[in-house]
Amino acid sequence: MSATITRRDVLKSSVGILGLSVLGAYEAFANDKNRRFKIGACDWSIQKMSEVEAIRVGKNIGLDGVQISLGTLTNNMHLRQASIQQQYKDACSEYGMSIGGIAIGEMNNIPYKSDPRAEQWVWDSIDVAKRMNVNVVLLAFFHNGDLKNDKKGTQETIQRLKKVSKKAEDHGVILGIESWLSAEEHMEIINDVGSPNVQVYYDVANSNKMGYNIYDEIRWLGKKHICELHAKENGYLLGQGRINFEEVKKAIDDIGYEGWIHIEGAVPENSDMFDSYVLNNKYIRSVLK
């Protein structure tokens, strides 16, 4: 797709698929300057992980912003460099976009619970978030970093979060835990850390896969403990998979959540990412109307 594609162009290209009612809801949402929610996507989900190009792609999809990666092991978490930060700021200015959050996905390979490199990344990410005017840093706890049924790793994670949480508080940055843990297990960590700046980064598809009742969990955790959400499906477009996003909307309405909701995954097998994300973007906006 051309870099000059407009939001109206992508709407016209798929209006026959979604229907006029969804199109109208999408445009009403997009034009509402006082809306509670901003819609973004993870840079890794739009195939531009740790690339400034993610901002242009996000603009072409019709997003409000992009959740960007602090970096990778290969580029030494390059968002810590002032020059890289400026490149993202320049791209946001050029395309009228926002940085919707920062994520440290490399913690799935380099575990926070055991590797000093990951501990340093989290410490540094707070400074980066402050410079980038970002409120939330996503801390990933999957694969090598999984905390499920790992009592020793969980205790070490708690101790490390205790050390960094004061800095997060001083800088006004939230550290969001995304993991396979249940709401109750997340709260055990949060209560032990004892900081309002350590919260849950709630991913509806992860929780559904684990068998948790996502709608009850969202209400139980409440606005106080959920910093942001991923609107996610594995192998389906949003609205065509396992998650009832109408019920998600009711739950977040009940707790008064407002802020960023980032689309992750949600590309069917053998489907084009860009076309899928245009549809995902319009669908989630129609639900959040």
Short mmCIF file of C-alpha atoms in Angstrom, two decimals, residues 18 24 32 49 59 84 90 109 127 143 166 221-222 230 256 263:
data_model
loop_
_atom_site.label_atom_id
_atom_site.label_comp_id
_atom_site.label_asym_id
_atom_site.label_seq_id
_atom_site.Cartn_x
_atom_site.Cartn_y
_atom_site.Cartn_z
CA LEU A 18 -18.03 -4.58 7.31
CA GLY A 24 -20.76 4.81 10.62
CA ASP A 32 -15.08 12.11 18.65
CA MET A 49 8.94 -4.69 15.78
CA LYS A 59 -1.16 5.65 10.41
CA ILE A 84 16.29 6.73 18.25
CA ASP A 90 9.75 12.95 14.31
CA ASN A 109 13.78 -14.64 26.21
CA ASP A 127 13.68 7.07 31.92
CA HIS A 143 8.35 -18.37 27.58
CA LYS A 166 9.96 3.90 43.74
CA LEU A 221 -9.18 -6.13 39.23
CA GLY A 222 -10.89 -2.83 38.52
CA HIS A 230 -4.69 -5.86 24.60
CA GLY A 256 -14.63 3.12 34.29
CA ILE A 263 -4.75 -4.65 19.05
#
